[in-house]
Short mmCIF file of C-alpha atoms and ligand atoms in Angstrom, two decimals:
data_model
loop_
_atom_site.label_atom_id
_atom_site.label_comp_id
_atom_site.label_asym_id
_atom_site.label_seq_id
_atom_site.Cartn_x
_atom_site.Cartn_y
_atom_site.Cartn_z
CA MET A 1 144.61 217.83 113.60
CA ASN A 2 141.59 215.61 112.98
CA GLU A 3 138.76 217.31 114.98
CA SER A 4 137.26 214.05 116.18
CA LEU A 5 140.45 213.19 118.06
CA ARG A 6 140.11 216.08 120.49
CA ASN A 7 138.66 213.83 123.18
CA LEU A 8 141.39 211.25 122.85
CA LYS A 9 142.90 210.49 126.25
CA PRO A 10 146.53 209.38 126.58
CA TYR A 11 146.87 205.67 125.76
CA PRO A 12 146.54 203.92 129.17
CA MET A 13 149.73 201.88 128.89
CA VAL A 14 151.75 205.01 128.16
CA GLU A 15 150.56 206.47 131.46
CA LEU A 16 151.46 203.21 133.26
CA ALA A 17 154.97 203.25 131.80
CA ARG A 18 155.42 206.85 133.01
CA ARG A 19 154.40 205.98 136.58
CA LYS A 20 156.62 202.92 136.59
CA ALA A 21 159.66 204.91 135.45
CA GLU A 22 159.05 207.44 138.23
CA VAL A 23 159.20 204.74 140.93
CA ALA A 24 162.20 202.96 139.36
CA ALA A 25 164.08 206.29 139.28
CA ARG A 26 163.74 206.41 143.07
CA GLY A 27 165.67 203.13 143.30
CA ILE A 28 162.64 200.97 144.23
CA GLU A 29 162.54 197.52 142.59
CA VAL A 30 159.46 197.48 140.38
CA LEU A 31 157.15 194.44 140.30
CA ASP A 32 155.11 195.10 137.21
CA PHE A 33 151.57 193.70 137.04
CA GLY A 34 150.57 196.60 134.77
CA THR A 35 150.97 195.97 131.05
CA GLY A 36 149.90 192.55 129.75
CA ASP A 37 153.26 191.82 128.13
CA PRO A 38 154.64 188.59 129.67
CA VAL A 39 158.37 187.98 130.11
CA GLU A 40 158.59 184.23 129.43
CA PRO A 41 161.08 183.63 126.60
CA THR A 42 159.66 182.87 123.15
CA ALA A 43 160.13 179.15 122.45
CA PRO A 44 163.60 178.54 120.90
CA PHE A 45 162.19 176.75 117.81
CA ILE A 46 160.18 179.89 116.96
CA ARG A 47 163.23 182.15 117.27
CA GLU A 48 165.25 179.71 115.17
CA ALA A 49 162.57 179.69 112.45
CA LEU A 50 162.71 183.50 112.38
CA ALA A 51 166.51 183.65 112.17
CA ALA A 52 166.69 180.95 109.49
CA ALA A 53 164.23 182.87 107.31
CA ILE A 54 166.14 186.16 107.10
CA PRO A 55 167.07 186.37 103.42
CA ASP A 56 170.12 187.85 101.70
CA ILE A 57 167.92 190.00 99.53
CA SER A 58 165.22 192.10 101.16
CA GLN A 59 162.00 192.57 99.19
CA TYR A 60 158.48 193.71 100.07
CA PRO A 61 156.20 191.08 101.66
CA THR A 62 152.68 190.64 100.25
CA ILE A 63 149.43 191.56 102.05
CA ALA A 64 147.99 188.07 101.48
CA GLY A 65 151.09 186.49 103.04
CA LEU A 66 152.53 183.06 102.32
CA ALA A 67 150.04 180.31 101.45
CA GLU A 68 151.91 178.08 103.91
CA LEU A 69 151.15 180.55 106.73
CA ARG A 70 147.45 180.79 105.92
CA GLU A 71 147.27 177.00 105.65
CA ALA A 72 149.06 176.53 108.99
CA PHE A 73 146.56 178.87 110.65
CA ALA A 74 143.56 177.16 108.99
CA ALA A 75 144.86 173.77 110.13
CA TRP A 76 145.29 175.07 113.70
CA PHE A 77 141.80 176.58 113.60
CA ALA A 78 140.30 173.27 112.49
CA ARG A 79 142.14 171.39 115.27
CA ARG A 80 141.24 173.94 117.92
CA PHE A 81 137.68 174.97 117.00
CA ASP A 82 136.57 172.20 114.64
CA VAL A 83 135.82 174.81 111.96
CA THR A 84 137.09 174.49 108.38
CA LEU A 85 138.38 177.69 106.80
CA ASP A 86 139.34 178.25 103.17
CA ALA A 87 142.97 179.36 103.56
CA SER A 88 142.88 181.37 100.33
CA THR A 89 139.74 183.45 100.98
CA GLU A 90 138.80 183.22 104.66
CA VAL A 91 142.17 183.92 106.29
CA LEU A 92 144.29 187.09 106.20
CA PRO A 93 147.57 187.72 108.07
CA THR A 94 147.90 190.89 110.16
CA ARG A 95 150.75 192.63 111.94
CA GLY A 96 149.15 191.70 115.28
CA SER A 97 145.48 192.23 116.05
CA LYS A 98 145.98 195.80 117.26
CA GLU A 99 146.68 197.34 113.86
CA ALA A 100 143.98 195.24 112.19
CA MET A 101 141.42 196.41 114.77
CA PHE A 102 142.57 200.01 114.43
CA HIS A 103 142.42 200.07 110.62
CA LEU A 104 139.17 198.15 110.08
CA PRO A 105 136.76 201.06 110.79
CA LEU A 106 138.65 203.21 108.26
CA VAL A 107 137.53 200.72 105.62
CA LEU A 108 134.05 199.83 106.86
CA VAL A 109 132.68 203.12 108.22
CA ASP A 110 131.38 205.81 105.89
CA PRO A 111 130.78 208.84 108.19
CA SER A 112 128.22 210.25 105.74
CA GLU A 113 125.96 207.20 106.13
CA ALA A 114 123.39 206.70 108.90
CA LYS A 115 124.84 203.26 109.59
CA ARG A 116 128.10 204.53 111.08
CA THR A 117 128.02 203.50 114.74
CA VAL A 118 130.68 201.35 116.33
CA VAL A 119 129.55 199.40 119.40
CA TYR A 120 132.20 198.16 121.81
CA PRO A 121 132.63 196.89 125.37
CA ASP A 122 133.50 199.29 128.16
CA PRO A 123 135.75 198.43 129.95
CA GLY A 124 137.62 197.00 127.02
CA TYR A 125 140.72 197.10 124.86
CA PRO A 126 141.01 200.82 124.04
CA VAL A 127 141.85 200.39 120.33
CA MET A 128 138.23 199.50 119.51
CA ALA A 129 137.15 203.02 120.47
CA ILE A 130 140.28 204.81 119.28
CA GLY A 131 140.23 203.30 115.77
CA SER A 132 136.57 204.28 115.48
CA LEU A 133 137.33 207.87 116.51
CA TYR A 134 139.97 208.15 113.79
CA ALA A 135 137.36 206.86 111.31
CA ASN A 136 134.85 209.54 112.40
CA ALA A 137 132.35 206.89 113.43
CA ASP A 138 129.69 207.39 116.10
CA LEU A 139 130.73 205.56 119.24
CA HIS A 140 128.46 203.47 121.43
CA PRO A 141 130.23 201.99 124.45
CA VAL A 142 128.37 199.16 126.19
CA THR A 143 128.91 199.40 129.92
CA LEU A 144 129.94 196.09 131.43
CA THR A 145 129.95 195.81 135.21
CA ALA A 146 129.63 193.19 137.91
CA ASP A 147 125.86 193.91 137.70
CA ASN A 148 125.65 192.42 134.21
CA ASP A 149 128.50 189.99 135.02
CA TYR A 150 130.61 191.67 132.28
CA LEU A 151 128.48 189.86 129.69
CA MET A 152 127.78 191.79 126.51
CA ASP A 153 124.22 190.91 125.52
CA PRO A 154 122.52 192.22 122.36
CA ALA A 155 119.17 192.15 124.18
CA ALA A 156 120.50 194.85 126.56
CA ILE A 157 121.39 197.24 123.69
CA PRO A 158 118.61 199.39 122.18
CA SER A 159 117.64 197.95 118.79
CA ASP A 160 117.91 201.38 117.11
CA VAL A 161 121.59 201.43 118.13
CA LEU A 162 122.12 197.97 116.64
CA ALA A 163 120.28 199.08 113.49
CA ARG A 164 122.74 202.00 113.11
CA ALA A 165 125.74 199.83 113.94
CA ARG A 166 128.34 199.26 111.23
CA ILE A 167 130.68 197.35 113.53
CA VAL A 168 130.06 195.56 116.83
CA TRP A 169 133.13 194.50 118.79
CA ILE A 170 132.99 191.69 121.28
CA ASN A 171 136.00 190.45 123.23
CA TYR A 172 135.87 187.14 125.07
CA PRO A 173 137.83 186.06 127.00
CA HIS A 174 137.55 189.65 128.09
CA ASN A 175 140.36 192.07 128.84
CA PRO A 176 140.45 193.43 131.57
CA THR A 177 138.26 191.02 133.57
CA GLY A 178 139.05 187.56 132.15
CA LYS A 179 135.34 186.83 131.80
CA ASP A 180 134.16 184.42 129.06
CA LEU A 181 130.85 184.31 127.16
CA PRO A 182 128.30 181.47 127.44
CA ASP A 183 127.20 179.76 124.20
CA GLU A 184 123.70 181.26 124.30
CA LEU A 185 125.16 184.77 124.05
CA TRP A 186 127.47 183.82 121.15
CA ARG A 187 124.34 182.58 119.40
CA ALA A 188 122.43 185.73 120.34
CA TRP A 189 125.18 187.88 118.76
CA VAL A 190 125.09 185.92 115.50
CA ALA A 191 121.29 186.28 115.44
CA ALA A 192 121.61 190.06 116.06
CA GLN A 193 124.16 190.30 113.23
CA GLU A 194 121.73 188.52 110.90
CA GLU A 195 118.92 190.88 111.93
CA HIS A 196 120.84 194.18 111.75
CA GLY A 197 123.60 193.55 109.20
CA PHE A 198 126.55 194.98 111.12
CA VAL A 199 129.99 193.41 110.93
CA LEU A 200 130.44 191.34 114.07
CA CYS A 201 134.09 191.56 115.08
CA SER A 202 135.27 189.15 117.72
CA ASP A 203 138.61 189.87 119.36
CA GLU A 204 139.84 186.39 120.29
CA CYS A 205 143.45 187.04 121.24
CA TYR A 206 143.04 185.38 124.67
CA THR A 207 141.29 182.16 123.59
CA GLU A 208 144.44 180.14 124.32
CA ILE A 209 144.98 181.42 127.86
CA TYR A 210 142.43 179.39 129.76
CA PHE A 211 142.29 177.48 133.04
CA GLY A 212 138.79 176.05 132.79
CA GLU A 213 136.68 175.32 129.72
CA LYS A 214 138.21 176.08 126.32
CA PRO A 215 136.98 179.46 125.09
CA ARG A 216 134.95 179.62 121.87
CA SER A 217 135.36 181.40 118.55
CA ILE A 218 132.57 183.37 116.89
CA LEU A 219 133.21 181.25 113.79
CA GLN A 220 131.83 178.21 115.63
CA PHE A 221 128.47 179.98 115.56
CA GLY A 222 128.40 181.99 112.30
CA ARG A 223 130.55 183.15 109.39
CA THR A 224 128.65 185.62 107.19
CA GLY A 225 129.26 189.11 108.54
CA CYS A 226 131.62 187.75 111.21
CA LEU A 227 135.37 188.31 111.69
CA ALA A 228 137.58 186.64 114.29
CA PHE A 229 140.82 188.40 115.30
CA HIS A 230 143.56 186.02 116.41
CA SER A 231 147.09 186.64 117.55
CA LEU A 232 150.33 184.91 118.45
CA SER A 233 151.14 187.61 121.00
CA LYS A 234 149.51 185.94 123.99
CA ARG A 235 149.28 182.37 122.70
CA SER A 236 152.96 182.02 121.81
CA GLY A 237 154.67 184.89 123.67
CA MET A 238 155.42 186.78 120.46
CA THR A 239 154.26 190.32 121.21
CA ALA A 240 157.29 191.92 119.54
CA TYR A 241 156.94 189.87 116.36
CA ARG A 242 153.62 191.51 115.47
CA SER A 243 151.81 188.49 114.14
CA GLY A 244 148.08 188.00 114.01
CA MET A 245 145.45 186.44 111.81
CA LEU A 246 142.03 187.54 110.72
CA ALA A 247 139.46 184.91 109.76
CA GLY A 248 135.84 184.83 108.64
CA ASP A 249 133.58 186.36 105.98
CA ALA A 250 135.42 186.06 102.63
CA GLU A 251 133.78 189.10 101.03
CA ILE A 252 134.69 191.47 103.87
CA LEU A 253 138.21 190.05 103.99
CA ALA A 254 138.62 190.58 100.22
CA ARG A 255 137.71 194.25 100.61
CA TYR A 256 139.90 194.71 103.64
CA LYS A 257 142.79 192.97 101.89
CA ALA A 258 142.48 195.33 98.91
CA CYS A 259 142.73 198.37 101.22
CA ARG A 260 145.55 197.08 103.39
CA ALA A 261 148.19 197.37 100.68
CA ALA A 262 148.06 201.16 100.97
CA MET A 263 148.21 200.88 104.77
CA GLY A 264 151.52 199.04 104.51
CA GLN A 265 150.31 196.27 106.78
CA ALA A 266 152.00 193.22 105.26
CA GLN A 267 153.47 190.81 107.79
CA THR A 268 157.25 190.62 107.47
CA GLU A 269 158.23 187.40 105.73
CA TRP A 270 160.64 186.08 108.38
CA VAL A 271 157.93 186.72 110.98
CA GLN A 272 155.62 184.65 108.78
CA HIS A 273 158.07 181.75 108.94
CA ALA A 274 158.29 182.03 112.73
CA SER A 275 154.47 182.19 112.81
CA ILE A 276 154.11 179.03 110.73
CA ALA A 277 156.27 177.23 113.30
CA ALA A 278 154.17 178.65 116.14
CA TRP A 279 150.73 177.79 114.68
CA ASN A 280 151.97 174.25 113.94
CA ASP A 281 152.92 173.55 117.54
CA GLU A 282 150.75 173.21 120.62
CA SER A 283 153.21 172.03 123.28
CA HIS A 284 154.76 175.48 123.87
CA VAL A 285 151.24 176.86 124.36
CA GLU A 286 150.50 174.20 126.97
CA GLN A 287 153.75 175.10 128.74
CA ARG A 288 152.78 178.77 128.80
CA ARG A 289 149.36 177.94 130.25
CA GLN A 290 151.12 175.96 132.94
CA VAL A 291 153.40 178.86 133.88
CA PHE A 292 150.49 181.32 134.02
CA GLY A 293 148.51 178.75 136.00
CA VAL A 294 151.25 178.63 138.66
CA LYS A 295 151.40 182.43 138.95
CA ARG A 296 147.62 182.60 138.97
CA SER A 297 147.33 180.17 141.89
CA ILE A 298 150.02 182.02 143.88
CA MET A 299 148.32 185.37 143.38
CA ILE A 300 144.73 184.15 143.92
CA ARG A 301 145.66 182.39 147.15
CA GLY A 302 147.81 185.29 148.34
CA LEU A 303 145.32 188.04 147.58
CA GLU A 304 142.45 186.10 149.15
CA LYS A 305 144.57 185.63 152.24
CA LEU A 306 144.95 189.40 152.38
CA GLY A 307 141.16 189.65 152.39
CA LEU A 308 140.80 190.89 148.81
CA SER A 309 138.09 189.49 146.57
CA LEU A 310 138.72 188.52 142.96
CA TYR A 311 136.18 188.41 140.17
CA PRO A 312 135.66 184.69 139.43
CA THR A 313 137.00 183.99 135.93
CA ASP A 314 138.87 181.16 134.20
CA SER A 315 140.68 182.80 131.29
CA THR A 316 143.35 185.35 130.31
CA PHE A 317 146.39 186.20 132.42
CA TYR A 318 144.52 189.01 134.16
CA LEU A 319 143.02 189.15 137.63
CA TRP A 320 140.24 191.65 138.26
CA VAL A 321 140.48 192.47 141.92
CA SER A 322 138.08 194.51 144.08
CA VAL A 323 139.77 197.33 145.98
CA PRO A 324 139.16 197.23 149.75
CA GLU A 325 135.96 198.75 151.13
CA GLY A 326 136.11 202.56 151.17
CA GLU A 327 139.03 202.77 148.71
CA LYS A 328 139.15 203.99 145.10
CA ASP A 329 141.24 202.31 142.40
CA GLU A 330 143.54 205.26 141.64
CA ALA A 331 144.45 205.92 145.26
CA TYR A 332 144.89 202.23 145.99
CA ALA A 333 147.07 201.72 142.89
CA SER A 334 149.18 204.72 143.91
CA ARG A 335 149.77 203.26 147.37
CA LEU A 336 150.80 199.94 145.82
CA LEU A 337 153.10 201.80 143.46
CA GLU A 338 154.89 203.42 146.39
CA ALA A 339 155.77 199.83 147.40
CA GLY A 340 156.97 199.15 143.84
CA ILE A 341 153.89 197.13 142.83
CA VAL A 342 152.48 198.30 139.50
CA VAL A 343 148.80 197.51 138.81
CA SER A 344 146.28 199.10 136.45
CA PRO A 345 143.50 201.08 138.13
CA GLY A 346 140.13 199.85 136.80
CA SER A 347 139.09 203.30 135.63
CA MET A 348 141.98 203.21 133.15
CA PHE A 349 139.74 200.87 131.14
CA GLY A 350 136.67 203.08 131.26
CA PRO A 351 134.42 204.89 133.73
CA GLY A 352 132.51 202.93 136.38
CA ASN A 353 135.42 200.63 137.19
CA ASP A 354 136.93 202.52 140.10
CA GLY A 355 136.16 199.65 142.47
CA PHE A 356 138.71 197.42 140.74
CA ILE A 357 142.35 197.04 139.83
CA ARG A 358 143.69 194.76 137.10
CA LEU A 359 146.73 192.57 137.63
CA ALA A 360 148.54 191.12 134.62
CA LEU A 361 150.38 187.92 135.62
CA VAL A 362 153.70 189.13 134.22
CA PRO A 363 156.19 188.86 137.14
CA THR A 364 157.81 185.47 137.76
CA PRO A 365 156.40 183.13 140.46
CA ALA A 366 159.19 184.27 142.84
CA GLN A 367 158.38 187.92 142.12
CA CYS A 368 154.66 187.20 142.69
CA LYS A 369 155.51 185.87 146.17
CA HIS A 370 157.72 188.87 146.80
CA ALA A 371 154.91 191.23 145.73
CA LEU A 372 152.49 189.51 148.13
CA GLU A 373 154.93 190.06 151.01
CA ARG A 374 155.10 193.76 150.22
CA TRP A 375 151.32 193.89 149.80
CA ALA A 376 150.86 192.29 153.22
CA ALA A 377 153.21 194.86 154.77
CA LEU A 378 151.04 197.63 153.30
C1 PLP B 401 141.87 192.49 124.18
C2 PLP B 401 143.06 192.70 123.33
N1 PLP B 401 142.92 192.71 122.01
C3 PLP B 401 143.96 192.88 121.19
C4 PLP B 401 145.23 193.09 121.67
C5 PLP B 401 146.36 193.33 120.71
O1 PLP B 401 147.15 192.24 120.57
P1 PLP B 401 148.25 192.11 119.43
O2 PLP B 401 149.55 191.97 120.14
O3 PLP B 401 147.86 190.93 118.63
O4 PLP B 401 148.22 193.36 118.61
C6 PLP B 401 145.45 193.10 123.05
C7 PLP B 401 146.78 193.34 123.60
O5 PLP B 401 147.01 193.46 124.77
C8 PLP B 401 144.32 192.91 123.90
O6 PLP B 401 144.46 192.92 125.24
#
């Protein structure tokens, strides 16, 4: 086995699924706020586009994907962020952002070079660190806490680390906290990229799940050396389709595209047709925001009534909730689990987060109310 993977911990969501199955096996109805995989049906017109595109003859899809797909994404990006992308060179389809994030360091990091560090937020989406481990990169987690308001700031990272950085990951709106980044820090990251020459990778899969100001894209601030990772998973409720889009620096994308053929990461063609339909429509996204907004209000009001405090954020379908005074996340999550309520203990996302649990707004509004009743009884 690859030596550098020795320290790999079990993937957090695998552990959550195990705990959930244990409780369900005891006959307790499970209300699952654990994994961020919502249960709202995918819009019918998207499913119909997928079904209509299944061909009689099955042949390999291409890495570059259909021009119509790249153009649909570029048109959406222009409408949403007021940024014009060249659909032939600045856009590349992915099989969801996860695989694209995982594979990128394998292409960009040369472990024999001094510039081989990958910088990433902690807590954060675990694939940023895991992909870098597989690529034998040096890892530099940036600790985000309530003390720095979960804001990743280049000024708070030693400049020798940034000088050795090959990749810097930022993720706003941020999983697990829901925090967003102010414009001055987006600008600061682009300036740091220009100074140190790393590839600035911005994971933007939650930009469409907002309840306040519209979140930004890195490409509104810079393009050279910058990549934005987008996804239909959260925006359009298409997690199983595996459909994402990478946008930004044409030269980096050309190199990545050349390597991705061997990785077998071409988006399935009928998924591409469903994705074209999804990128071309905004009303189903508005409807999803509405549904999450309802669940969000129920849970925020309910948890505050129980005396719990929530980290103030306006984006994502996550709530970052402080555990009661004197409690630790793991023990608190275990007690909730005994009542059939699944939440993610904060430390699942990295050390230093044991004062928090994360709730994904997955259960229906009725189930949210039901969960609050059980919570109150606890
Ligand atoms: C922060 C973050 N980035 C990326 C992903 C991966 O999304 P996708 O379904 O596009 O692979 C997730 C999924 O939960 C996520 O939370």
